[in-house]
Amino acid sequence: MRSIASGLLSLVVLVCLDSGSWAADCASNPEAIGTSRVLTVDPGMQRRIGTVQFEATLPLRDHEVVLSFDDGPSPESTNKILDELAAQCVKATFFILGGMASQSPAILRHVRNEGHSIGTHTQTHPHLARLTFDEARNEIDQGIDSVRSALKDRDTLAPFFRAPYLETTSRIDSYLESRGLMLWGIDVDSDDWMFLTPEAIIARVTARLEKKGRGVVLMHDIQGRTAVALPGLLKELKARGYRIVHVVPPTETFIARVARQSIARIRYVHYRAIVAVTELSRVARAKGIELTRAGYSLFSRPSGKSAASAAPELPEAAKPPAASESTAARDSTTASGSLALDHPTVLASTSIPTPEPTAGAPANRTVTPEESSVPAPEKPSIATPKNAPAPKNPAATCEPNAIGTSRTLAIDWTQFKQIGSVQFPNDLPLKDHELVLTFDDGPMPPYTDKVLDVLAAHCVKATFFVVGSQATDSPDLLRRAKTEGHTIGTMTENHYELAGLTADEAQKEIADGIASSKEALGSASALAPFFRDPYLKTTSAAEAYLMSQRIIFWSSDFDADDWENISPDEVVTRALASIEDKRRGILELHDIQERTVLALPKLLAELKRRGYRIVHVTAKEM
Ligand SMILES: [Zn+2]
């Protein structure tokens, strides 16, 4: 009964709030100043506010005041301030310290439940300008994460930040902007941190407000004298004709949230469909069943544009070791007519003959990866790695004109926590024309084997970011990559988009991916503490978890678009164009794509011609 009664009560309160009748909430207090209006501000539109530090403040009308409270929550005074604000129907903005939130999470949730806006104020209230940039960023990030976890939800926190002592640097300002945070300064100081009487605080605030006419007032809810001064201050403000404005961020609408989560799920289903089709074709081929593209009409869609863009790929993909099979491939293409496939290369590959261990190239001709865009067919390990293990010493088979690996760069978490300019400000310490090759989303037969063949032929060491469930399915591929000296990192268990998950789900995805990869490798130490986020989309909760596990977060610098429906030549073109931007950095490729396998020999040859050098990144022994 009690819960029903309180449920009804909150419904009534909600209805009152919804209809904007603030006064209904504090009918018992006719002297209440109330909240005159709600102002929605978008950090994307106004990045910095407060005339004491910056040129502009919030778009307030004359005699409009915004109340803000810093440094809490505090068990001694925050509840008193909340009671007074409730009695006066006033909504304010609280800038919370992460450390204080962790100590008093219930009080913080009380602030939230009272309907106030909640921003953050770092973890421990340092002078940010006196810290290194990394330390300052950690303070900001940890503050946000602590407040979020104290709130036990990820949606309440407003993207509002106020710097301790109102001190920042231009680099910190840029970082806040990159995180979508609005930097709050102040218009009016209350000096409530000084040893003033409550009367003196009221006098200073009103005098300063009279000068400015409107603005954001800074107070501190950790100060007992502020709690004592607040009733008198609100009374004085009302008497002088000031009106209180409640500032809120734009909320993600229900529809926007459902759309975001749905897109994440569709991407995942799409990814699993490719995995399933690839596995199906592998099993079918092993049983001697020829699958044609028409057999996958389930995945087709009648789109002329896609058919056109898929077309150039097919003749090259069908480039034959054996003529009769190539005819079969052409026939199957004809049979499918103008059907366009979502992932034509993956599906087309089902009709591409993969050389059987016995089907070598003609003895009088040596096919090298440079000559042909398909991996040399004499390598029996391509189709059946289990039956024909990889060469023990890949260097022995290295091509004479191979680009090779110029040096090894060992990194550890204390130096590099987040790398790659697509998502982070920090880069690997690479020299001009130094590149790091990375392969995502595998291991997946037969492509990972083919990629490893090309890398071995060119004596190139790369980093593979593997999906845990894929590693479980193909442990032999993962072990081959490790045995041949490549670095292995992870990218979650199921390749979900992290932003579509709760903080707990995201943490489990990351942890499961690591556990599965370690098990597939058969050794915990074989796995590097390197992580890359699916779709290069992260959340601050995921970043905090990786930080807590001392795992280096890899983004990338360059993209080859090899996930897109483009030809292998276009992959090479786009990779080179992307790299030429900066001429040093991390290139992201995918070892689950036929077009990547076909593009790789040409890409490596062209990189060598242009004077690039490959750097192999490893985890430093700690
Ligand atoms: Zn402060």
Coordinates of C-alpha atoms in Angstrom, one line a residue, residues 33 38 40 54 82 91 128 141 159 183 216 222 236 245 249 298 309 394 419 432 440 447 469 475 547 591-592 595 620:
I33 CA 10.7 33.0 -5.1
V38 CA 13.8 26.5 -17.7
T40 CA 17.8 24.6 -22.3
F54 CA 34.8 34.7 -20.8
L82 CA 18.4 21.1 -0.8
K91 CA 16.1 24.6 -9.2
L128 CA 44.3 21.9 -13.4
D141 CA 37.4 12.1 -16.7
P159 CA 27.5 18.0 -20.0
L183 CA 32.7 25.1 -19.5
V216 CA 25.3 33.0 -12.8
I222 CA 30.0 22.4 1.4
E236 CA 16.3 39.5 -0.9
V245 CA 16.2 30.4 -14.1
P249 CA 21.0 20.4 -21.3
L298 CA 18.3 -14.0 -49.3
S309 CA 30.0 -0.7 -57.6
P394 CA 58.3 -17.1 -42.1
I419 CA 46.6 6.4 -28.9
D432 CA 58.2 10.5 -40.6
D440 CA 40.5 -5.8 -36.9
Y447 CA 41.0 -14.4 -44.8
S469 CA 33.9 -15.1 -30.1
P475 CA 41.9 -20.6 -32.2
M547 CA 42.2 2.7 -17.6
D591 CA 41.4 -9.4 -41.9
I592 CA 37.8 -10.6 -42.6
R595 CA 39.2 -7.2 -50.8
K620 CA 56.8 -3.7 -23.1

